mmCIF file of C-alpha atoms in Angstrom:
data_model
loop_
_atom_site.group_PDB
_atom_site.id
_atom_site.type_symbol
_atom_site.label_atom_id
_atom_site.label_comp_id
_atom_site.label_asym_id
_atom_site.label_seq_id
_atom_site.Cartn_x
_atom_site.Cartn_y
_atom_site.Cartn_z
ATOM 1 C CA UNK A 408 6.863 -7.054 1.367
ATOM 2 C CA UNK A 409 7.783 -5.378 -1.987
ATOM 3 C CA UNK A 410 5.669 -7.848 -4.060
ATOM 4 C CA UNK A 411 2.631 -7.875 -1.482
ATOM 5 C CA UNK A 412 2.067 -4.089 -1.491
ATOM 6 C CA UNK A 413 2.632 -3.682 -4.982
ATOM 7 C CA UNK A 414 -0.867 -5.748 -5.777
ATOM 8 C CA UNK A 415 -4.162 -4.749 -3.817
ATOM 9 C CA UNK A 416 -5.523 -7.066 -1.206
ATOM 10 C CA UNK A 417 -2.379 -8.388 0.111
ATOM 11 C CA UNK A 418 -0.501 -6.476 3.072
ATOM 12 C CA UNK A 419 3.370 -6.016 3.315
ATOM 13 C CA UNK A 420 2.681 -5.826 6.703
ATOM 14 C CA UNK A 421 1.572 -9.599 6.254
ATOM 15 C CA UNK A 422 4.279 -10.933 5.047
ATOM 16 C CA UNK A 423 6.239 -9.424 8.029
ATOM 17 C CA UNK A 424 4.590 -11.126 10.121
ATOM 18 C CA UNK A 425 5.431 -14.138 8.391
ATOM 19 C CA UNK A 426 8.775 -14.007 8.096
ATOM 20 C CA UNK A 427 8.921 -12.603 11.502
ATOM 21 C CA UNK A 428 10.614 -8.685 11.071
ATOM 22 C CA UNK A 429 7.349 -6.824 12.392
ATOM 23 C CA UNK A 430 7.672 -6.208 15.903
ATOM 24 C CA UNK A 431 11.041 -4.815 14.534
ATOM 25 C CA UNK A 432 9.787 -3.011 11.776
ATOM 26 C CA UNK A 433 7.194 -0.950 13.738
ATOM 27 C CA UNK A 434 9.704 -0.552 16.226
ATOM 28 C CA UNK A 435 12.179 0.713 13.446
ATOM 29 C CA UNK A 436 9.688 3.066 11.881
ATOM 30 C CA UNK A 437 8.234 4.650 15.403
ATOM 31 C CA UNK A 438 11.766 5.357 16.542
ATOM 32 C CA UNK A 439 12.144 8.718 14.024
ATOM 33 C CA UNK A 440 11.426 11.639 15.274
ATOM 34 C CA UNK A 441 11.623 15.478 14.831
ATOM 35 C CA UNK A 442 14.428 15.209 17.518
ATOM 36 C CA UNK A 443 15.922 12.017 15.987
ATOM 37 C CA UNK A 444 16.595 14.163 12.915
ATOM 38 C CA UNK A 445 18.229 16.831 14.487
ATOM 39 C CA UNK A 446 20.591 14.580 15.917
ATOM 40 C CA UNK A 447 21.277 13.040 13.009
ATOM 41 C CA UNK A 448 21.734 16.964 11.128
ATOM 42 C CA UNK A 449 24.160 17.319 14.224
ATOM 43 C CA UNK A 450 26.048 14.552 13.511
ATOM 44 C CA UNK A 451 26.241 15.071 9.514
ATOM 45 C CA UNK A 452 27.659 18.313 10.327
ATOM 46 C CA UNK A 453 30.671 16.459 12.207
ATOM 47 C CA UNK A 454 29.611 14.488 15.115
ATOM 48 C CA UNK A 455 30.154 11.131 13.908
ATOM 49 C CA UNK A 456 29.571 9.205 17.325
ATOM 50 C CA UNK A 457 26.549 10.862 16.950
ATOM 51 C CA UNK A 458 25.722 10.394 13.629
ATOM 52 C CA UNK A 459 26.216 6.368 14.519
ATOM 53 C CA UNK A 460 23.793 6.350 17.716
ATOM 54 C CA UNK A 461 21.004 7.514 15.467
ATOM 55 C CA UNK A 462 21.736 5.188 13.096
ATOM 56 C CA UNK A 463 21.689 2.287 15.579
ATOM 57 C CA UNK A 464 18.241 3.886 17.166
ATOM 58 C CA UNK A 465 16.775 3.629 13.494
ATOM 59 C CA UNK A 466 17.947 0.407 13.079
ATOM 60 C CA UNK A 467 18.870 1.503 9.672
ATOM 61 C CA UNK A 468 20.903 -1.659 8.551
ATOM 62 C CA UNK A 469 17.399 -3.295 8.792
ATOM 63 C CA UNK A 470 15.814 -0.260 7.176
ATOM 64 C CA UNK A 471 18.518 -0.099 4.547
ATOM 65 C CA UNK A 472 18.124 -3.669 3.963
ATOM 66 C CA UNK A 473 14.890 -4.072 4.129
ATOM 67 C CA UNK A 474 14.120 -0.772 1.990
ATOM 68 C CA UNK A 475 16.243 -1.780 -1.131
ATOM 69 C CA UNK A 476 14.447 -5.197 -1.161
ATOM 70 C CA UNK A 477 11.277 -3.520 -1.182
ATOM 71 C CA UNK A 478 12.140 -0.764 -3.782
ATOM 72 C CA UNK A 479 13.710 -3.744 -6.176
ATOM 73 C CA UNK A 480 10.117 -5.846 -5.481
ATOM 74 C CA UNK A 481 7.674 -2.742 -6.405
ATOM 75 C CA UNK A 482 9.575 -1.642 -9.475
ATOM 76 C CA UNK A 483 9.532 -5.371 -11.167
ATOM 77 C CA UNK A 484 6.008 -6.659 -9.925
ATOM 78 C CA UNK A 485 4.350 -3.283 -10.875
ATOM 79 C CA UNK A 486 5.749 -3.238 -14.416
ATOM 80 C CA UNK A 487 4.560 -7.008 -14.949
ATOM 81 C CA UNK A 488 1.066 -5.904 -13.573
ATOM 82 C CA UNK A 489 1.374 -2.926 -15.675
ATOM 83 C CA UNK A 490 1.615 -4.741 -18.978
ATOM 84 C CA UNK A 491 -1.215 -7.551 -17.599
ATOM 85 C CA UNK A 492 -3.734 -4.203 -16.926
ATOM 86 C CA UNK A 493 -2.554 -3.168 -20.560
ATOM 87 C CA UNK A 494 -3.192 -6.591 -22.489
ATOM 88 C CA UNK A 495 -6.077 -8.328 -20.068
ATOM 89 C CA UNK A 496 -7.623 -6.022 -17.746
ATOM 90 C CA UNK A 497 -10.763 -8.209 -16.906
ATOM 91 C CA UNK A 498 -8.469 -11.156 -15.770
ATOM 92 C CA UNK A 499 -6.292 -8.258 -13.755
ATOM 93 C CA UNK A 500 -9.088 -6.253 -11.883
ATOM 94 C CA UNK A 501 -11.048 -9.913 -11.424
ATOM 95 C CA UNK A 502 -8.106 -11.282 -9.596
ATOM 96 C CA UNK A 503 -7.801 -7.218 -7.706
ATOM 97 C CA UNK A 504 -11.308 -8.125 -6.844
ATOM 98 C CA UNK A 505 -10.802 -11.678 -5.126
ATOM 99 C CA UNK A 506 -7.336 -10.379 -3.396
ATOM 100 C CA UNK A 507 -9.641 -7.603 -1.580
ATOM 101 C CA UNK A 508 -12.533 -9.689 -0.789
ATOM 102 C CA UNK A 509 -10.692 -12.424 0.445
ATOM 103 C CA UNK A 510 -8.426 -10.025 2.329
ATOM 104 C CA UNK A 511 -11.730 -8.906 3.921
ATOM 105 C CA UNK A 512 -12.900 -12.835 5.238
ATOM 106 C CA UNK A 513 -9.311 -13.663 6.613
ATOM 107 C CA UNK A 514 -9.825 -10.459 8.869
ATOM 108 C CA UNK A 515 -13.237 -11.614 10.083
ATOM 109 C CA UNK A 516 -12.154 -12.940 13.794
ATOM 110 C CA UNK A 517 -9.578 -9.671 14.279
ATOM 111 C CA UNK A 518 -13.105 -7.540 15.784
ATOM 112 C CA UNK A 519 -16.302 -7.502 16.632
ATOM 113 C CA UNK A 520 -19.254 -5.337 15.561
ATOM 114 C CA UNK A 521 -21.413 -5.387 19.232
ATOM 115 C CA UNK A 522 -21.531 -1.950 19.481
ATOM 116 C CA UNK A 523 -23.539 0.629 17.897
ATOM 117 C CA UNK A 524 -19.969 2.704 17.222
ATOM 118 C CA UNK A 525 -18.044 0.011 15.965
ATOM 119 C CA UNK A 526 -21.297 -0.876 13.530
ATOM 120 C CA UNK A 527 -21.041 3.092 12.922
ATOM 121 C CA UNK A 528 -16.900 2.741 12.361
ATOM 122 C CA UNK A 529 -17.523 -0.424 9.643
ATOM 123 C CA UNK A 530 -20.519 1.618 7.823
ATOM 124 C CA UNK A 531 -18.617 4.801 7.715
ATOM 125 C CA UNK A 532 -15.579 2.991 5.699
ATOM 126 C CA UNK A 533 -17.318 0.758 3.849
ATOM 127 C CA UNK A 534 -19.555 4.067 2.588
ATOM 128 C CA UNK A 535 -16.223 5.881 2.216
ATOM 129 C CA UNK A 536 -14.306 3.417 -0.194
ATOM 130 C CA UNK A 537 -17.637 2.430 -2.177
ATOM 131 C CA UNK A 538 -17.882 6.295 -3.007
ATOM 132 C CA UNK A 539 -14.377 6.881 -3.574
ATOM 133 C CA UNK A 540 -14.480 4.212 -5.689
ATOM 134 C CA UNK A 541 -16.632 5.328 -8.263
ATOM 135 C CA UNK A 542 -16.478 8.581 -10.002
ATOM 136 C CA UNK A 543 -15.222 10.607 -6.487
ATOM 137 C CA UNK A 544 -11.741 8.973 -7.277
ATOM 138 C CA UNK A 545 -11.003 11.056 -10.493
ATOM 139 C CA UNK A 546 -11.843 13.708 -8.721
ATOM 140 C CA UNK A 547 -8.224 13.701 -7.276
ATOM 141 C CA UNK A 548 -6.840 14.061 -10.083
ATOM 142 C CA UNK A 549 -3.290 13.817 -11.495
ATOM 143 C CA UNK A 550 -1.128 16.521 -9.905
ATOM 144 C CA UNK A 551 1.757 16.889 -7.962
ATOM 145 C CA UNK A 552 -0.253 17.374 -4.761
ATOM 146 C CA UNK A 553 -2.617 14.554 -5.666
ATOM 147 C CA UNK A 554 0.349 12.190 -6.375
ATOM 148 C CA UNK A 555 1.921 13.705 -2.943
ATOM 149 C CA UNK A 556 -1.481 12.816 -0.754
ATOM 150 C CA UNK A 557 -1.838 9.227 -2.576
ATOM 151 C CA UNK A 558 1.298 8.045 -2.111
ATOM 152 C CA UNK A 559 0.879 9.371 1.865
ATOM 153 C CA UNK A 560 -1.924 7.062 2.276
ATOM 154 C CA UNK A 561 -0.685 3.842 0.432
ATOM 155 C CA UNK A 562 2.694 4.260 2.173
ATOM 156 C CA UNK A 563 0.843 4.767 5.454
ATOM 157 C CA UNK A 564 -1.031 1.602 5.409
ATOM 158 C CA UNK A 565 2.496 -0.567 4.104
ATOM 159 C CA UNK A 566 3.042 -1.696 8.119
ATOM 160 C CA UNK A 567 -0.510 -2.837 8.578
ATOM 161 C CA UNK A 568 -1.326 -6.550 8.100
ATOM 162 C CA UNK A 569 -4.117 -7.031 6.098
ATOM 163 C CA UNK A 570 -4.339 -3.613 4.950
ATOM 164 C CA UNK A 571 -3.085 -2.962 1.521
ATOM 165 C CA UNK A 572 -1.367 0.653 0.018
ATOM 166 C CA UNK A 573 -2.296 -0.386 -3.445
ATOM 167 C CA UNK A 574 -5.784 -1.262 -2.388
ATOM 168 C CA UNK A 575 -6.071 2.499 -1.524
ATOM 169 C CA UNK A 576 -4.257 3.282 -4.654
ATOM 170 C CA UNK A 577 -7.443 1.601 -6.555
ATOM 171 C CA UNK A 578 -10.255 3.174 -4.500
ATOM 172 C CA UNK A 579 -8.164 6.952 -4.855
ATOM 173 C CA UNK A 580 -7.925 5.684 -8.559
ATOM 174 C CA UNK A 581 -4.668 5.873 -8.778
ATOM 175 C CA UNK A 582 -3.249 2.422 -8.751
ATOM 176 C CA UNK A 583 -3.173 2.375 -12.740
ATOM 177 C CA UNK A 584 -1.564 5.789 -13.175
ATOM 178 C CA UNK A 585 1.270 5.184 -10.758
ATOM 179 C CA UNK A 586 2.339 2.006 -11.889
ATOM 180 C CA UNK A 587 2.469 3.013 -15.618
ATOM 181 C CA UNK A 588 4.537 6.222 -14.140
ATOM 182 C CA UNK A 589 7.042 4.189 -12.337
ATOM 183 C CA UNK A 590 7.304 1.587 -15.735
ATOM 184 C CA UNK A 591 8.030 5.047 -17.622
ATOM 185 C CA UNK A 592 10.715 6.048 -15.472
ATOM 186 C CA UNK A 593 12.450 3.036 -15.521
ATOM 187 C CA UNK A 594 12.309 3.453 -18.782
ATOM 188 C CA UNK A 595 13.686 6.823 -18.959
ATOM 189 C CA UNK A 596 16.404 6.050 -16.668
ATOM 190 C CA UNK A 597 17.460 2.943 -18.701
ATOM 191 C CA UNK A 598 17.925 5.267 -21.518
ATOM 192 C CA UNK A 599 19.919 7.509 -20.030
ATOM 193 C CA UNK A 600 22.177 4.316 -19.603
ATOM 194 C CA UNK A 601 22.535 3.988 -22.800
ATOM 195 C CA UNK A 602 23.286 7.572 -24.059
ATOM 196 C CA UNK A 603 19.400 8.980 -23.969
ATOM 197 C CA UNK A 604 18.320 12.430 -22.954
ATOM 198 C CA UNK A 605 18.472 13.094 -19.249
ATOM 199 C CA UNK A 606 15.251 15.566 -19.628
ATOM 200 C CA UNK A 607 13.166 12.747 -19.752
ATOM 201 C CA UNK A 608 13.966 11.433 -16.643
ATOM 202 C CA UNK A 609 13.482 14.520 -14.759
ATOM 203 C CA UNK A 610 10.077 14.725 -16.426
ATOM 204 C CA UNK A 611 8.788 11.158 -15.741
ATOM 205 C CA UNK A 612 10.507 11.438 -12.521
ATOM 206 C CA UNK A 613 8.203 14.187 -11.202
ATOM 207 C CA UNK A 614 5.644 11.614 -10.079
ATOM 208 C CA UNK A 615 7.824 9.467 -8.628
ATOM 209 C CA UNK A 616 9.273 11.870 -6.315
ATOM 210 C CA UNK A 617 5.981 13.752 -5.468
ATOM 211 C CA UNK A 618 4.600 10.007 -4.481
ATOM 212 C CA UNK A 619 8.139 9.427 -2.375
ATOM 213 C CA UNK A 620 7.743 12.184 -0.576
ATOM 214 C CA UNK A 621 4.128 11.498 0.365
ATOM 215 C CA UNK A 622 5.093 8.041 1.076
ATOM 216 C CA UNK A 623 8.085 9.316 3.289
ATOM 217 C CA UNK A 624 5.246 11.917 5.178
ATOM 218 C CA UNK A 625 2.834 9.222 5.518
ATOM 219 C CA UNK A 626 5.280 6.761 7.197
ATOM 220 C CA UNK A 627 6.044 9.338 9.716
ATOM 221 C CA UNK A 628 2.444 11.000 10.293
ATOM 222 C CA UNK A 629 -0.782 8.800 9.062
ATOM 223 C CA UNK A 630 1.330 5.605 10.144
ATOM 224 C CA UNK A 631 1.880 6.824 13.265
ATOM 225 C CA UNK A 632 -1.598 8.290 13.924
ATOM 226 C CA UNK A 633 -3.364 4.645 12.832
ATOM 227 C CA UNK A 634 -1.234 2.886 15.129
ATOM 228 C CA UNK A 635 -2.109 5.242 18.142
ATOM 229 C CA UNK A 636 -5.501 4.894 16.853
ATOM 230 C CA UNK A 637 -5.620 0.698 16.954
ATOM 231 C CA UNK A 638 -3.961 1.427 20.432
ATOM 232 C CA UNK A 639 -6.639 3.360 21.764
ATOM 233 C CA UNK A 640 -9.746 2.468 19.897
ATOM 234 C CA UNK A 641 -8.638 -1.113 18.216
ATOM 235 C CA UNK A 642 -11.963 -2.836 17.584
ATOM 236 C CA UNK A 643 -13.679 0.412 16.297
ATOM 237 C CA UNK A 644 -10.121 1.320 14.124
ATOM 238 C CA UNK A 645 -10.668 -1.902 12.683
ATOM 239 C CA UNK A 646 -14.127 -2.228 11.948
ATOM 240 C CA UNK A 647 -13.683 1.091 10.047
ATOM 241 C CA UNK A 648 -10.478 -0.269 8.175
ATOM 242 C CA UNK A 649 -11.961 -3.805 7.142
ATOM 243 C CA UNK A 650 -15.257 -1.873 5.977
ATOM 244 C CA UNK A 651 -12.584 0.388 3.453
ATOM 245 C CA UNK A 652 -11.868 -3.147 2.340
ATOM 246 C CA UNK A 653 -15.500 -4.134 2.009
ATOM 247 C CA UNK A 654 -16.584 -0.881 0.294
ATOM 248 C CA UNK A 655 -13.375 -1.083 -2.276
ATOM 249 C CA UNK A 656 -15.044 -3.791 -3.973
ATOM 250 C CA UNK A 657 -16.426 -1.822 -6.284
ATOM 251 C CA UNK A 658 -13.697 -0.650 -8.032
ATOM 252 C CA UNK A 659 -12.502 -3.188 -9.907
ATOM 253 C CA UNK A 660 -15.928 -3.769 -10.798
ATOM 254 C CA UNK A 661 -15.813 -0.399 -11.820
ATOM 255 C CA UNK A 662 -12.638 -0.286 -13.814
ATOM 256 C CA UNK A 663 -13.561 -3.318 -15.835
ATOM 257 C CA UNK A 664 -16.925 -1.281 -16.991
ATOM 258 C CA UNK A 665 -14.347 1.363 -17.798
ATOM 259 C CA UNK A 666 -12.338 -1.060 -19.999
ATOM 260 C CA UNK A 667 -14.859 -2.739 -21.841
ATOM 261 C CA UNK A 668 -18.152 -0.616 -21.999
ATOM 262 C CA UNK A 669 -20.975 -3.492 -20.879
ATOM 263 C CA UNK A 670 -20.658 -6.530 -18.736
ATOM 264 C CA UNK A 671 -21.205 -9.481 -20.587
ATOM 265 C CA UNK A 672 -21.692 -13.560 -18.970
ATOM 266 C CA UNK A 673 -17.859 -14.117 -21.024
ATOM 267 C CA UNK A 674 -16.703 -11.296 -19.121
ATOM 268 C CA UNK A 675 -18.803 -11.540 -15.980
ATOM 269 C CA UNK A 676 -16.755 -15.919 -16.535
ATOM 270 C CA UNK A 677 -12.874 -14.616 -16.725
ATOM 271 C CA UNK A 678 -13.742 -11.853 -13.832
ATOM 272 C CA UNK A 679 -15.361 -14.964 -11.319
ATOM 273 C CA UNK A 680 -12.378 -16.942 -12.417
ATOM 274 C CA UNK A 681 -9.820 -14.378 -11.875
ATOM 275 C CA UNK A 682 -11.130 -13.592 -8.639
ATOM 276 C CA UNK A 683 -11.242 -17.150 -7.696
ATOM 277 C CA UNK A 684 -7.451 -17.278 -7.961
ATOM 278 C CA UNK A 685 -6.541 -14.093 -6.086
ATOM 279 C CA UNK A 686 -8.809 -15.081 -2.842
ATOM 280 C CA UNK A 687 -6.998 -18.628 -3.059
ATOM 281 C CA UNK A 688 -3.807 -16.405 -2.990
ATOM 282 C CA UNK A 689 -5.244 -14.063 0.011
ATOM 283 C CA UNK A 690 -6.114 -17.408 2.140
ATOM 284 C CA UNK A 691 -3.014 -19.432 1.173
ATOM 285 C CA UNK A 692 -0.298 -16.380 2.677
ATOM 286 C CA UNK A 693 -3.234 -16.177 5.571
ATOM 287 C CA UNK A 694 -3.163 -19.899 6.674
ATOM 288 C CA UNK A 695 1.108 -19.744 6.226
ATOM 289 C CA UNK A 696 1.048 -16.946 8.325
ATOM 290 C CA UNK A 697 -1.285 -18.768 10.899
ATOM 291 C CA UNK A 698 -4.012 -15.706 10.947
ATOM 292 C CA UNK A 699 -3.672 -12.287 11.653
ATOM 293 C CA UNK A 700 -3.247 -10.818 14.397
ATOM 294 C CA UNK A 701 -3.182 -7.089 14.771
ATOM 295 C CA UNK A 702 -2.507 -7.036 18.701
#
């Protein structure tokens, strides 16, 4: 799940369903609570029995589990795709590109657009990414807060097949600056290892946190409130999610006019190429998986 969220197009959420862990997952994740963590405060303050009920509501062997395998994923694909955005950008964002758009065509059969408010739903995120994707996303910015709400809505979207936090990360325009920040604080904390200055991790670990704690926020808010959402209005929830996907293929397109100035037919040739690969990627998990299905 770790190595699917960590590139855009491809859901963690997918490759639950896969190996079979998301009904338990979502059932895992819904189960905290407000009340849930005063139970658990009650039983760090000396009611051990419990302290060990809440833990067996939350599941959190699984969690635990699951959570470290995910953390060890993100922190060694992201600093490989860091480096490949570094030395080849083109081939990078091309193969971004075919991820999302073939993420988009596997998702085709999961609704229908018959009805004047679904077609609304689709149009209203596919308008939404395509602007956020262009000059609205540095608009965000790089602070604290910014960090906080970005990694809120990438964490958010982890437990949805199809539906991809990076991909968000890349239409908020933040996909490159968090992945070089997590590379750096690896980097800081590998020092420290080794006799380097602690200062440095507190400084490149300011980031890090601020997206952790959005992440933790969105898991138990915007996670919660999408899944109440496909509950109650699936068809029109998903018209408007696929249509994010749709509209957020601009911004590789984008990016890449960022990295080299002017399209060109050699760099229009390694983009198509790229993004050839990625959407063979995108279908292969999608036929292994045997579709999606959202229900």
């Amino acid at each position: 799940m770790g190595s699917a969220d960590a590139v855009p197009g491809v859901s963690g959420g997918t490759i639950a369903l896969i190996t079979g862990i998301y009904d338990r997952l979502i059932a895992a994740v819904t189960a905290a609570s407000p009340a849930l963590a005063r139970r658990a405060l009650e039983g760090l303050l000396g009611d051990r029995d419990q302290l060990r009920a809440v833990w067996a509501e939350l599941d959190g062997a699984f969690l635990l589990a699951l959570g470290v395998g995910i953390a060890t994923a993100i922190l060694t694909v992201t600093r490989a795709l860091h480096v490949a955005l570094e030395a080849v950008p083109v081939l990078t964002y091309g193969f971004f590109f075919g991820l999302i758009g073939a993420s988009a065509i596997v998702l085709r059969d999961e609704f229908r657009v018959d009805t004047t408010g679904r077609a609304a739903a689709a149009v209203a995120g596919a308008v939404l990414a395509f602007v956020a994707s262009g000059s609205a996303s540095a608009a965000l910015g790089e602070s604290a807060l910014a960090t906080f709400v970005a990694g809120a809505v990438a964490v958010s979207a982890m437990i949805l097949p199809g539906i991809s936090g990076s991909l968000l990360l890349v239409i908020l325009g933040q996909y490159e600056r968090m992945t070089e920040a997590l590379s750096v604080f690896v980097d800081a904390l590998l020092a420290v290892a080794t006799g380097g200055p602690t200062a440095t991790v507190v400084e490149t670990g300011v980031p890090v946190v601020a997206f952790l704690a959005g992440g933790v926020v969105g898991l138990l808010t915007v996670a919660h409130a999408v899944r109440a959402a496909l509950a109650a209005r699936r068809e029109a929830t998903l018209a408007f999610l696929i249509g994010l996907i749709v509209g957020a293929l601009r911004a590789p397109v984008v990016r890449v006019g960022e990295e080299v100035g002017a399209w060109s037919v050699a760099v229009g040739g390694e983009f198509a190429v790229a993004a050839a690969v990625g959407a063979l990627l995108v279908v292969g998990v999608d036929r292994l998986a045997g579709g999606i299905d959202l229900d």
